[in-house]
mmCIF file of C-alpha atoms in Angstrom:
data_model
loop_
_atom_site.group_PDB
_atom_site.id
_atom_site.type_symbol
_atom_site.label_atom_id
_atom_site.label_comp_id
_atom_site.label_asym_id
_atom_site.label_seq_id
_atom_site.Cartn_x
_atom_site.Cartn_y
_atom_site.Cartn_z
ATOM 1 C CA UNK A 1 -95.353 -79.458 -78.388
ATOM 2 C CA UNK A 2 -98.885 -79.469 -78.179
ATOM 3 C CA UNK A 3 -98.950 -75.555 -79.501
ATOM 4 C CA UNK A 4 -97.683 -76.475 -82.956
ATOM 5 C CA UNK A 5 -100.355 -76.188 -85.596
ATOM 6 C CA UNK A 6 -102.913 -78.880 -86.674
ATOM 7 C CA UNK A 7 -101.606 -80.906 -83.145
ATOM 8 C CA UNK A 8 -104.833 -82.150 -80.938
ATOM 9 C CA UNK A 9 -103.830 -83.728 -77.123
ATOM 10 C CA UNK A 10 -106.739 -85.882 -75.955
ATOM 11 C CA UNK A 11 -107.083 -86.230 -71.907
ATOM 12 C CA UNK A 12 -108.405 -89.324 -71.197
ATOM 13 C CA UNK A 13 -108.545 -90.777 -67.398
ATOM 14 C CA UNK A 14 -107.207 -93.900 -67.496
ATOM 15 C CA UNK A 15 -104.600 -93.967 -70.795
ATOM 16 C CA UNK A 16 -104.040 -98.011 -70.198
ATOM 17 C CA UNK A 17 -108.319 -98.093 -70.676
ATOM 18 C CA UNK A 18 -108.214 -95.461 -73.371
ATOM 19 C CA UNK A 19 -105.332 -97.912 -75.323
ATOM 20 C CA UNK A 20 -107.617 -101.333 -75.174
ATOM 21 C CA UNK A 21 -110.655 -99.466 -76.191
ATOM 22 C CA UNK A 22 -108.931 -98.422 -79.140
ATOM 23 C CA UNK A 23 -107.567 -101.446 -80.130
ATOM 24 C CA UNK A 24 -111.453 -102.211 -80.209
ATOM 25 C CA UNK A 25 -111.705 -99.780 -82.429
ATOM 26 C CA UNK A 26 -109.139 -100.592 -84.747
ATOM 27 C CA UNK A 27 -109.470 -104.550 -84.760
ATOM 28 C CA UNK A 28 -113.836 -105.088 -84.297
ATOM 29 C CA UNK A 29 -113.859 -108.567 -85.165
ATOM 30 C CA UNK A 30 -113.958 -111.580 -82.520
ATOM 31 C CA UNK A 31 -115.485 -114.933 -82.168
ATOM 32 C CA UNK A 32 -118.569 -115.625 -81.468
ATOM 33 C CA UNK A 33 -118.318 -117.442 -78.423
ATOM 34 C CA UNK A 34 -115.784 -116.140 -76.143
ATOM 35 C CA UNK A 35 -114.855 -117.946 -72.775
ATOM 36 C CA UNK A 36 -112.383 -116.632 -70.084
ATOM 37 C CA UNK A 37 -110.165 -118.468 -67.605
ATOM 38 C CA UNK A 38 -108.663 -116.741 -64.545
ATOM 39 C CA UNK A 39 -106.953 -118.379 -61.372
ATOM 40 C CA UNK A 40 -103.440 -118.601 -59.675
ATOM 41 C CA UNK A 41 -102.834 -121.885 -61.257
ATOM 42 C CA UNK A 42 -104.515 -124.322 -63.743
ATOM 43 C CA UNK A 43 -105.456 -121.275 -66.553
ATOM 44 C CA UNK A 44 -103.614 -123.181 -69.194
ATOM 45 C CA UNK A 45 -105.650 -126.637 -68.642
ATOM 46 C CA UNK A 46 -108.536 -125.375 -68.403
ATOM 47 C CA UNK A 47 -108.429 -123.246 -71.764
ATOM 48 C CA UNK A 48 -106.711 -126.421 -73.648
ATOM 49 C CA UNK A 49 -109.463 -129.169 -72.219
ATOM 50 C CA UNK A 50 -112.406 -126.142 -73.766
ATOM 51 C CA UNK A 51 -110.490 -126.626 -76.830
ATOM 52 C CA UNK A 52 -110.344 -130.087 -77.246
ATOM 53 C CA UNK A 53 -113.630 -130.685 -75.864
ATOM 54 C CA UNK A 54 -114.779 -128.289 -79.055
ATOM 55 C CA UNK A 55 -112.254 -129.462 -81.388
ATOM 56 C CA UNK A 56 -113.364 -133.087 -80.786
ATOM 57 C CA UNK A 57 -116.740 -132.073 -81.125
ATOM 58 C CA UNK A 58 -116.084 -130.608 -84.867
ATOM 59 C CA UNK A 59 -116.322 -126.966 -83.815
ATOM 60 C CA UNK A 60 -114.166 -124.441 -85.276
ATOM 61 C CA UNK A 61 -112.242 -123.614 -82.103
ATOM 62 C CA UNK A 62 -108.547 -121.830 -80.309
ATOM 63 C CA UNK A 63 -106.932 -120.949 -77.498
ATOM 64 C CA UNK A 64 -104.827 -117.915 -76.330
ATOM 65 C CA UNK A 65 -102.643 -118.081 -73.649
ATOM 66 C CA UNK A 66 -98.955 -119.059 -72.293
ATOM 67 C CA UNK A 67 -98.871 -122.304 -74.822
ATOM 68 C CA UNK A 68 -99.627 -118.685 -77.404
ATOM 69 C CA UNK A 69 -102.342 -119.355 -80.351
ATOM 70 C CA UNK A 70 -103.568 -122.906 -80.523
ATOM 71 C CA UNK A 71 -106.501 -123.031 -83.595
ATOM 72 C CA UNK A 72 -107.799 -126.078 -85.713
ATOM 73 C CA UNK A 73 -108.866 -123.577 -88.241
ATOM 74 C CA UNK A 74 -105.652 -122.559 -90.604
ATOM 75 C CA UNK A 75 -103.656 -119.158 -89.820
ATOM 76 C CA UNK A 76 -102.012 -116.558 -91.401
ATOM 77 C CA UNK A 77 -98.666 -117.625 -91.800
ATOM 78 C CA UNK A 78 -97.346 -114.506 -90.410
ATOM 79 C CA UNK A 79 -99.045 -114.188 -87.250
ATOM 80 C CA UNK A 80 -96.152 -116.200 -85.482
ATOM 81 C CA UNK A 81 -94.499 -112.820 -85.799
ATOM 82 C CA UNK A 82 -96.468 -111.686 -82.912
ATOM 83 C CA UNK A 83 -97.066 -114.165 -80.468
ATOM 84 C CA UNK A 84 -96.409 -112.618 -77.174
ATOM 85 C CA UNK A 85 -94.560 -113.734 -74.012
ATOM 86 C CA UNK A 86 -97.075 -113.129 -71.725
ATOM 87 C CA UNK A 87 -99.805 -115.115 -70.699
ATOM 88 C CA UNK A 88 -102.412 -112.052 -71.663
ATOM 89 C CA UNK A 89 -101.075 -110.061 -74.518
ATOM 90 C CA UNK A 90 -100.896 -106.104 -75.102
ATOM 91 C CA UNK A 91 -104.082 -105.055 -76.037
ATOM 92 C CA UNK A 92 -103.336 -104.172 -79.243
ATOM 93 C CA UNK A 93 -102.230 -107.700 -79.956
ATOM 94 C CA UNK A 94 -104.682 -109.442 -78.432
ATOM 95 C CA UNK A 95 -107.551 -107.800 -80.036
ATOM 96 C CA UNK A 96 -105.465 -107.832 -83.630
ATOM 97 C CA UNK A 97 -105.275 -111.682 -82.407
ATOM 98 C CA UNK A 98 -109.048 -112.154 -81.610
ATOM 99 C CA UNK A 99 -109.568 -110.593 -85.465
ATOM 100 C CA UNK A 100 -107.192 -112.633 -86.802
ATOM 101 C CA UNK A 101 -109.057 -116.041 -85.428
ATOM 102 C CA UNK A 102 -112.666 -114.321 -86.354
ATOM 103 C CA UNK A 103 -110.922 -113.524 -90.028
ATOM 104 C CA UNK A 104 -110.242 -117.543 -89.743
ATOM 105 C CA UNK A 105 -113.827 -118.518 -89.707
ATOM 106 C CA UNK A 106 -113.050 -119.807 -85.363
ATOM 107 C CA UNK A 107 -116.225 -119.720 -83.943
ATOM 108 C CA UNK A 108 -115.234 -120.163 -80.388
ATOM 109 C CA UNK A 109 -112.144 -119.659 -78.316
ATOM 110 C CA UNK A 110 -111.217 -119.751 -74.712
ATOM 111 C CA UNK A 111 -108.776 -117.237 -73.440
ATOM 112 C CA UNK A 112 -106.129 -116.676 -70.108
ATOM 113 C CA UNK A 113 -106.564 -113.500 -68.114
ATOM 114 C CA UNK A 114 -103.643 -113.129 -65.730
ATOM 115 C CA UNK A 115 -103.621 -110.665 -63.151
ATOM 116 C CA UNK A 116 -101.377 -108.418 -64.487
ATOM 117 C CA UNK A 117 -103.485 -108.283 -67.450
ATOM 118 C CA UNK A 118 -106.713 -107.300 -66.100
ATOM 119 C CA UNK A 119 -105.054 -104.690 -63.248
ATOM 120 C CA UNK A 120 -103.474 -103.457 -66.490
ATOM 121 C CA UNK A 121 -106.963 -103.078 -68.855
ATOM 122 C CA UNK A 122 -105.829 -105.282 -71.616
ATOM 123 C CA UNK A 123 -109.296 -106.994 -72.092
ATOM 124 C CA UNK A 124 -110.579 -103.315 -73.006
ATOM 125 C CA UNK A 125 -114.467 -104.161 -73.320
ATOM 126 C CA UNK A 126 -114.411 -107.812 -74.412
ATOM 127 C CA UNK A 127 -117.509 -109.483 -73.658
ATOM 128 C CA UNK A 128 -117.330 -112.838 -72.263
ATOM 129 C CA UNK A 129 -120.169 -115.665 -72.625
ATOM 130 C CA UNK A 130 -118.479 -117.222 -69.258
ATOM 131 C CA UNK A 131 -116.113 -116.932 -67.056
ATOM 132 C CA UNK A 132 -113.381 -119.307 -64.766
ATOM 133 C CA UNK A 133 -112.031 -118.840 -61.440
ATOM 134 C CA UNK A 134 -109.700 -122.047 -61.122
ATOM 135 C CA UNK A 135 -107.665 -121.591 -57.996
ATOM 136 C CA UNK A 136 -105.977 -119.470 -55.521
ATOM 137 C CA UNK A 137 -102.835 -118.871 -53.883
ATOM 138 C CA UNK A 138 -99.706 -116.927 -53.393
ATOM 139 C CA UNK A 139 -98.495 -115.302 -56.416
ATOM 140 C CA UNK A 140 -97.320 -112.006 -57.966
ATOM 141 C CA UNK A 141 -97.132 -110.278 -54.005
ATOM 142 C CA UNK A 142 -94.198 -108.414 -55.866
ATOM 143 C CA UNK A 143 -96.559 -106.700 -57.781
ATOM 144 C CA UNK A 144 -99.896 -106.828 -55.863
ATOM 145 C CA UNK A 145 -98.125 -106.247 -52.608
ATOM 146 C CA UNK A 146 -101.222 -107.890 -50.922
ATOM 147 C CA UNK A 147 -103.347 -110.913 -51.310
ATOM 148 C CA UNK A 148 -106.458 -108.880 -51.092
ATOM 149 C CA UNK A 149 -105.367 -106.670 -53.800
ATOM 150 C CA UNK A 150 -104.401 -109.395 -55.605
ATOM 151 C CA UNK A 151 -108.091 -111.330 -55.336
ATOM 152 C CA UNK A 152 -109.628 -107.893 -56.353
ATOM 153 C CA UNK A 153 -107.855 -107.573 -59.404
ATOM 154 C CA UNK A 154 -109.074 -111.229 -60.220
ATOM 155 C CA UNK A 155 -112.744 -110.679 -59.750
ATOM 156 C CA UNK A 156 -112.923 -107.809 -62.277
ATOM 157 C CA UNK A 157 -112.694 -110.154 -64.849
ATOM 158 C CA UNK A 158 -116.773 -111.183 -63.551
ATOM 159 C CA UNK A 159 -117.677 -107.904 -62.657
ATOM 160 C CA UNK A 160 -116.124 -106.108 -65.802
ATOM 161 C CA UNK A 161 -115.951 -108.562 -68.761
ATOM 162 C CA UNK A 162 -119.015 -111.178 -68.475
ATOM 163 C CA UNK A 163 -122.273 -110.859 -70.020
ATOM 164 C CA UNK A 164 -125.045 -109.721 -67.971
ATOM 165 C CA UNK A 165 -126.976 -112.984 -67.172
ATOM 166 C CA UNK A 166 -123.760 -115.118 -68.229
ATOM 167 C CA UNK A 167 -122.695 -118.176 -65.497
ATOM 168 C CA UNK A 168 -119.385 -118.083 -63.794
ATOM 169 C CA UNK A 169 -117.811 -120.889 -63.404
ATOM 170 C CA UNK A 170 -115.901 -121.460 -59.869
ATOM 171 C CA UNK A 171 -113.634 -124.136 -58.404
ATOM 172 C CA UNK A 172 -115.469 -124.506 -55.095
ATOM 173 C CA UNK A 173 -112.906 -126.047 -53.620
ATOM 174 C CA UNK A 174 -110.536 -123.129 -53.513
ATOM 175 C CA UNK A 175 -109.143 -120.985 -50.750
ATOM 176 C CA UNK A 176 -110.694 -117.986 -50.967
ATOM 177 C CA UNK A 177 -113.772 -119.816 -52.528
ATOM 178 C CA UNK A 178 -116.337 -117.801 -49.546
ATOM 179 C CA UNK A 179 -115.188 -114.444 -50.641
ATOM 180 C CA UNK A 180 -115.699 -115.188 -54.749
ATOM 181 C CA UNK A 181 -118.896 -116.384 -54.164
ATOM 182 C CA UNK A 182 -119.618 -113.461 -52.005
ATOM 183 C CA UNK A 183 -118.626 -111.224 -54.827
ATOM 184 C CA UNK A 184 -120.575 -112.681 -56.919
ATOM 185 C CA UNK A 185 -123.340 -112.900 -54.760
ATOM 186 C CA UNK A 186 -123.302 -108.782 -53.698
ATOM 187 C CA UNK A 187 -123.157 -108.326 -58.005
ATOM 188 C CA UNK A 188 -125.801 -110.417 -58.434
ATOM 189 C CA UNK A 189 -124.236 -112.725 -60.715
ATOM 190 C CA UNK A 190 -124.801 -116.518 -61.781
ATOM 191 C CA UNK A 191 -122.437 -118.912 -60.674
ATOM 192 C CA UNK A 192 -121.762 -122.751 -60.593
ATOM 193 C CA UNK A 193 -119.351 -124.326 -58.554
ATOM 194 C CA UNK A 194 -117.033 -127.888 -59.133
ATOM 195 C CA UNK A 195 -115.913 -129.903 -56.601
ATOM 196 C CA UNK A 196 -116.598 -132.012 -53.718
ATOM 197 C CA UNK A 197 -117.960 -128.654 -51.837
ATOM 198 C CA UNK A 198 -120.221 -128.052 -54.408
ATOM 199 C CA UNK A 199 -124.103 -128.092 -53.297
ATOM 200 C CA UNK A 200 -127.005 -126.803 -55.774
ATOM 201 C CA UNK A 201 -128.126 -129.470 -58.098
ATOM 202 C CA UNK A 202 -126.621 -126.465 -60.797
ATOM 203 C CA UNK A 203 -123.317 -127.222 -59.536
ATOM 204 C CA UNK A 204 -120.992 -130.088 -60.598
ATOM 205 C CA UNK A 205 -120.335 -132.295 -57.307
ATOM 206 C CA UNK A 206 -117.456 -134.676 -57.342
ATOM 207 C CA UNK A 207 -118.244 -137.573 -56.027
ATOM 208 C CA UNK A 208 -115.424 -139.939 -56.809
ATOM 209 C CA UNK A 209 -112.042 -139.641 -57.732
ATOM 210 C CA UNK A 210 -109.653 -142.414 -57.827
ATOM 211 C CA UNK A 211 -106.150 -141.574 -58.500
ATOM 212 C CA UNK A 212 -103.547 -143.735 -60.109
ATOM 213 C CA UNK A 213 -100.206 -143.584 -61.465
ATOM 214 C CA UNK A 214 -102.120 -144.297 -64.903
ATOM 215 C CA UNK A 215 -104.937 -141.681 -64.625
ATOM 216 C CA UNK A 216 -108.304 -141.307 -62.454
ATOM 217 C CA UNK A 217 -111.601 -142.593 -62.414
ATOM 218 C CA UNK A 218 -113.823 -139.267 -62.162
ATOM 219 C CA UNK A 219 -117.729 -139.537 -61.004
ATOM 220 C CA UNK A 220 -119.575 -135.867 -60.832
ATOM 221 C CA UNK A 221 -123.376 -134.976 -60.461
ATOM 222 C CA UNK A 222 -125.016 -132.223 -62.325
ATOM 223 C CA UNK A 223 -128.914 -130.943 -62.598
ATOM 224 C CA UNK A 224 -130.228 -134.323 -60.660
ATOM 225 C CA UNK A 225 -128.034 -136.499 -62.805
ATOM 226 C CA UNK A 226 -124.368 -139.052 -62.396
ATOM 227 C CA UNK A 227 -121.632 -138.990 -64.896
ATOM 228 C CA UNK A 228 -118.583 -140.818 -64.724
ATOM 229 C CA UNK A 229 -115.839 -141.210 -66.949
ATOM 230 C CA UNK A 230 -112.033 -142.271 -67.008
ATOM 231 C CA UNK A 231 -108.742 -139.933 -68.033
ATOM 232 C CA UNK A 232 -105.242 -140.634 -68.650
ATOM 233 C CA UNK A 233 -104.622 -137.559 -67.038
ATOM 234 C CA UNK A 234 -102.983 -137.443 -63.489
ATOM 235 C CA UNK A 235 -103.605 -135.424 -60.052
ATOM 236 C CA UNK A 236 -107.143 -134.316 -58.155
ATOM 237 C CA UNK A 237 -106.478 -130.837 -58.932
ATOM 238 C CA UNK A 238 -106.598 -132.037 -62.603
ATOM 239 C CA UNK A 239 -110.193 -133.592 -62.137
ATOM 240 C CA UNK A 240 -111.619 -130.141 -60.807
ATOM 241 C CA UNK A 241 -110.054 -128.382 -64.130
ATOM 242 C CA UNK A 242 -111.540 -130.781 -66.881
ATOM 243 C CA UNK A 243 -114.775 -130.938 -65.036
ATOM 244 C CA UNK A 244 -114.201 -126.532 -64.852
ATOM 245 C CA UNK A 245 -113.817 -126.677 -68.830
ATOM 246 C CA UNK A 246 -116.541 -129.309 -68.880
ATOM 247 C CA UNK A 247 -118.944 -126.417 -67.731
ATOM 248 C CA UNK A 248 -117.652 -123.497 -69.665
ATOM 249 C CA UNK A 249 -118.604 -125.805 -73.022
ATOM 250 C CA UNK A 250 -121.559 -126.626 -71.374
ATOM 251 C CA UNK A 251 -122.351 -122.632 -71.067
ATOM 252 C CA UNK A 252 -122.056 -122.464 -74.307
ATOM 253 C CA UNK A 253 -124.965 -124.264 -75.195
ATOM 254 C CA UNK A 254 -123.416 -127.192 -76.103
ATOM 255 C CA UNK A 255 -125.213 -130.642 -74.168
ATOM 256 C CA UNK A 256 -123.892 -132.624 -71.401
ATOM 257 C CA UNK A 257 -123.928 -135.636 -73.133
ATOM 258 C CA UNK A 258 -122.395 -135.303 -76.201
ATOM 259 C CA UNK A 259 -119.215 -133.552 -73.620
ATOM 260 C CA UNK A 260 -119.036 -136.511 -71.940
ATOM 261 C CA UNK A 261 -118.198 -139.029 -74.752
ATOM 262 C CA UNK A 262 -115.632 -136.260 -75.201
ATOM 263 C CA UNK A 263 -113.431 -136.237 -72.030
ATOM 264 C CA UNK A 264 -111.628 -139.277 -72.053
ATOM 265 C CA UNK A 265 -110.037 -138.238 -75.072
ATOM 266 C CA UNK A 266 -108.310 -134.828 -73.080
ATOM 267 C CA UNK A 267 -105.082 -135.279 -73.268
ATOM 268 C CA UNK A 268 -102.394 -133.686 -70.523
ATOM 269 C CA UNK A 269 -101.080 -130.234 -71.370
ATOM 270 C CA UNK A 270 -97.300 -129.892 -71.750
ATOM 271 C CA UNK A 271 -95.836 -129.822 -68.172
ATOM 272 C CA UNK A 272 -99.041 -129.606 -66.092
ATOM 273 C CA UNK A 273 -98.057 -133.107 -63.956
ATOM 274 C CA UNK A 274 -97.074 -134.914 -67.620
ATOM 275 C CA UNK A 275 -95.574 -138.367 -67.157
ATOM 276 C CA UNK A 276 -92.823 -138.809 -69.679
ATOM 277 C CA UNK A 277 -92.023 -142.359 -69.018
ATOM 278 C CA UNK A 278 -94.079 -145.499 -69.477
ATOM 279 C CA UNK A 279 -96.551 -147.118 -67.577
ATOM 280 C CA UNK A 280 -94.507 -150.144 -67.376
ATOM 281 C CA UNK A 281 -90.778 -148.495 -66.371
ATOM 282 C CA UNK A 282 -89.893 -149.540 -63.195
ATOM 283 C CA UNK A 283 -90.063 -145.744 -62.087
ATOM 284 C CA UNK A 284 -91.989 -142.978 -63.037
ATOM 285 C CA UNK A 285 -90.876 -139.258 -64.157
ATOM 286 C CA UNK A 286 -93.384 -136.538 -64.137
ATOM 287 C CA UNK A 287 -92.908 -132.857 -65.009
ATOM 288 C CA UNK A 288 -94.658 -130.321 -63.810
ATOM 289 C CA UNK A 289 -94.314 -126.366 -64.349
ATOM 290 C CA UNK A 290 -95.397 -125.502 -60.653
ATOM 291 C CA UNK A 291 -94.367 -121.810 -59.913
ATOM 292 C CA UNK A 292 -96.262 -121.318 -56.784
ATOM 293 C CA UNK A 293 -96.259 -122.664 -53.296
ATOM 294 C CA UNK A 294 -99.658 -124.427 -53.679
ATOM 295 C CA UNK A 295 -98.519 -125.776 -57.117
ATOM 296 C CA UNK A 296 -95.941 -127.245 -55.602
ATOM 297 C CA UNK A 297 -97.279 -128.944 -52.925
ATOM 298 C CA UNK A 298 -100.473 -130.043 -54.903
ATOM 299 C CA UNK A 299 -98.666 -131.647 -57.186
ATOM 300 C CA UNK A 300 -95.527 -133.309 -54.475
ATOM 301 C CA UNK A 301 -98.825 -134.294 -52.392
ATOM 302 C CA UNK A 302 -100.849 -136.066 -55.209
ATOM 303 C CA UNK A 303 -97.456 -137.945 -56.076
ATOM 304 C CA UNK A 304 -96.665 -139.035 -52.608
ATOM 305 C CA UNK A 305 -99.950 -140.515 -52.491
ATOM 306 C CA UNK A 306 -99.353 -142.190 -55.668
ATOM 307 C CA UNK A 307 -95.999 -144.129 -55.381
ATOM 308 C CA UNK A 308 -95.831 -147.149 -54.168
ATOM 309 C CA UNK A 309 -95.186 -147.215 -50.190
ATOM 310 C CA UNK A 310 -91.720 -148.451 -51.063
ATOM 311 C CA UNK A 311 -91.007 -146.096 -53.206
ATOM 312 C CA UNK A 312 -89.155 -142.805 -52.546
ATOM 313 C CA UNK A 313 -89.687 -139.245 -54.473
ATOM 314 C CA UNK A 314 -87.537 -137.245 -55.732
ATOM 315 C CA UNK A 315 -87.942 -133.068 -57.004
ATOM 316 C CA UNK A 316 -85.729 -130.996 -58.858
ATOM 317 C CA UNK A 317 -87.074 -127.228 -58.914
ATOM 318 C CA UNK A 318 -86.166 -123.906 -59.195
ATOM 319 C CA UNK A 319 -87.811 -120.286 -58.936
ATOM 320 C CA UNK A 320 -87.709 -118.089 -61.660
ATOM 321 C CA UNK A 321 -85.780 -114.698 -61.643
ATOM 322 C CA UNK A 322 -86.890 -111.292 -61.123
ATOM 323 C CA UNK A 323 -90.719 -112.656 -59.565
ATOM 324 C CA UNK A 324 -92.242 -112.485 -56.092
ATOM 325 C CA UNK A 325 -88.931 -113.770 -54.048
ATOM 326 C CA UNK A 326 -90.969 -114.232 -50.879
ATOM 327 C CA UNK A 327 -92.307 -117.686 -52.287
ATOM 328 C CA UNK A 328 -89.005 -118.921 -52.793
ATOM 329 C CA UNK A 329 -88.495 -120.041 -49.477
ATOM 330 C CA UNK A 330 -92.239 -121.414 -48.650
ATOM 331 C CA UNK A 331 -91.252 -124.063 -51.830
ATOM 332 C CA UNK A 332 -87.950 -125.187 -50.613
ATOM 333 C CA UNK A 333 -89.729 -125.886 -47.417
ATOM 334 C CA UNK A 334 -92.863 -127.924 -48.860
ATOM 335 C CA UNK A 335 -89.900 -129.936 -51.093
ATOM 336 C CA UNK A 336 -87.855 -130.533 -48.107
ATOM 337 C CA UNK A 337 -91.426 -131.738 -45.815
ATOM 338 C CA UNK A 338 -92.918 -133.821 -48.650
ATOM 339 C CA UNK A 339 -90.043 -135.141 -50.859
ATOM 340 C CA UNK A 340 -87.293 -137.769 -49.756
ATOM 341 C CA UNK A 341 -84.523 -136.026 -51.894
ATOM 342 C CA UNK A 342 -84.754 -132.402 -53.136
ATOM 343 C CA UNK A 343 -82.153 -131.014 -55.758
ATOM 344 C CA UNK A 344 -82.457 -127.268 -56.099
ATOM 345 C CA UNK A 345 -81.316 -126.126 -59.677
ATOM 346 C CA UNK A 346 -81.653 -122.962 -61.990
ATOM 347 C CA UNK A 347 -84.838 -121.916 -63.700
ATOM 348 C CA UNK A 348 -84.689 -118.747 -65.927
ATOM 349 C CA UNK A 349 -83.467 -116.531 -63.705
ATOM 350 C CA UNK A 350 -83.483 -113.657 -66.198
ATOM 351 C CA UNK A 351 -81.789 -110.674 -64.421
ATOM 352 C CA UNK A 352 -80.874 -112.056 -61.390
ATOM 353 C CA UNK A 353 -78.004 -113.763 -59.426
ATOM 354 C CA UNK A 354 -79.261 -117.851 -59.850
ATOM 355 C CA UNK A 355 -76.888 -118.278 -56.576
ATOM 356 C CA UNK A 356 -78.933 -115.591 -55.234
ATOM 357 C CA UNK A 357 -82.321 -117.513 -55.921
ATOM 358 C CA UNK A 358 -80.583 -120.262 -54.868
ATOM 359 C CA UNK A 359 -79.894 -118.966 -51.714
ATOM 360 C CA UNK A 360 -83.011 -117.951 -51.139
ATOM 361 C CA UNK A 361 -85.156 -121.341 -51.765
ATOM 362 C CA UNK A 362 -82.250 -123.257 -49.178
ATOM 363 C CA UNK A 363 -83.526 -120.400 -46.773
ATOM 364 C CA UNK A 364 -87.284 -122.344 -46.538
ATOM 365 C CA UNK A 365 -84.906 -125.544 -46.032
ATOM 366 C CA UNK A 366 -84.698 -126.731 -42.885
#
């Protein structure tokens, strides 16, 4: 009852806006060196190869995101307490979060922005020192209802969160890759692309990428000059993201050179195409956390063209409950076209019928 005495209502125009702001407010503090990672898929690789890069480089460094709080600087024990589920936080926690790593004496940290969390103004007025765009694809149409409105809520991260002057960093390679750049282009705002489409000697080409069941051989070129090194990590898709986080430490200020002895020391995040057996089983197991169509088939696609031509593949998968349903179908039907035996299973359905999403997936199967 806003007639009761000593009461004041403040209009504001957009109350989501109005709530991040004030979690500015209450919680000032944040690293120095902020970097943001934004894409349909590959968000959480590309935020844990900036922190080992930095880590392994003796910065003080962390990561935010769906793996939660990842620092080599020691927390409070108590901030466990409010690790969120999502893959951005409210914005109340994730500026208390940002203060809380600041408090720590982190220096750096590399941060997911999901869709939801940008259409929903959780960032507030974070500044950025760079920016990712990693991939993308089908996703969240549950929510976004289009792909268009879906791209737009992606680019505000450039257009609302980076420094003036600051370098995006883009996977080149992308669908959709024309109309980011043309974003970018009509707000006038630095870019560099990775991948084999990539052009201006500010760019990082790929040149060579030779795939194994044991890792890749990865050769790039960047401002005139070759770079090659070796991983233990698996899949193409995984060369553009280390050589995406390669450039976000690089637009920190940090040289080329000294991130190179760096990145054969990246290890594989948990479930992003991780190989759980050993290199000398006579068959290979890999798991991988794919929740979209092109996921999916990146990852069945880089696998086919690994085995052996003997050898046959197998997937087990699942679609999640309550999420964008009309994907469910497109996987079952890249499993069906790519693997020799699919097994459709359960995976966290949450409020929904699992026969249901089931159902559903065998619907793609043909």
């Amino acid at each position: 009852d806003a007639s009761k005495k000593g009461d004041k209502v403040v209009f504001v125009e957009d109350a989501r806006e109005a709530l991040a702001l004030a979690a500015c407010l209450l919680y000032p503090l944040c690293p120095k060196n902020i970097v943001a990672v934004t894409g349909t898929n590959g968000k959480s690789s590309v935020v844990s190869y900036v922190h080992q890069i930095l880590d392994s480089l003796g910065y003080s460094s962390a990561l935010m995101g769906t793996l939660g709080i990842e620092s080599n600087q020691k927390l409070p024990t108590d901030y466990v307490k409010n690790r969120s589920s999502l893959t951005t936080a409210d914005p109340i926690i994730f500026r208390k979060n940002l203060q809380m790593l600041a408090d720590a004496g982190v220096d750096y940290v590399a941060f997911e922005a999901s869709s939801h969390g940008l259409d929903q103004k959780r960032l507030g007025d974070v500044a950025v020192q760079s920016a990712a765009f990693t991939s993308f694809s089908q996703d969240h149409l549950d929510y976004h209802q289009t792909m268009e409105k879906y791209l737009k809520v992606k680019l505000q991260l450039f257009s609302k969160n980076l420094l003036s002057g600051a370098n995006a960093v883009i996977n080149g390679d992308m669908e959709y890759a024309s109309d980011v750049q043309k974003f970018l282009d009509e707000h006038k705002i630095s870019y560099s692309l990775v991948g084999v489409n990539a052009k201006s000697k500010d760019d990082l080409k790929i040149t060579r990428c030779l795939q194994s069941l044991l890792g890749q051989d990865i050769g790039f070129e960047f401002m005139g000059d070759s770079y090659e090194f070796k991983t233990q990590i698996v899949g193409s898709f995984q060369a553009s993201n280390i050589l995406i986080a390669t450039k976000l430490v690089h637009n920190l200020g940090i040289e080329m050179t000294k991130i190179i002895k760096i990145l054969p020391k990246i290890q594989a995040v948990t479930g992003r195409l991780q190989r759980i057996t050993e290199a000398e089983d006579e068959f290979q197991v890999f798991v991988d956390y794919a929740h979209t169509p092109d996921a999916l088939l990146k990852s069945l696609q880089e696998l086919k063209g690994l085995k052996q031509s003997s050898g046959k593949l197998y997937v087990v998968f699942g679609c999640g409950g309550d999420r964008d349903p009309s994907k469910r179908p497109i996987m079952g039907k890249i499993a069906a076209q790519i693997a020799n035996r699919v097994i459709i299973t359960d995976d966290n359905p949450r409020g929904e019928d699992p026969a249901k999403i089931r159902a559903d997936i065998m619907g793609g199967v043909v």
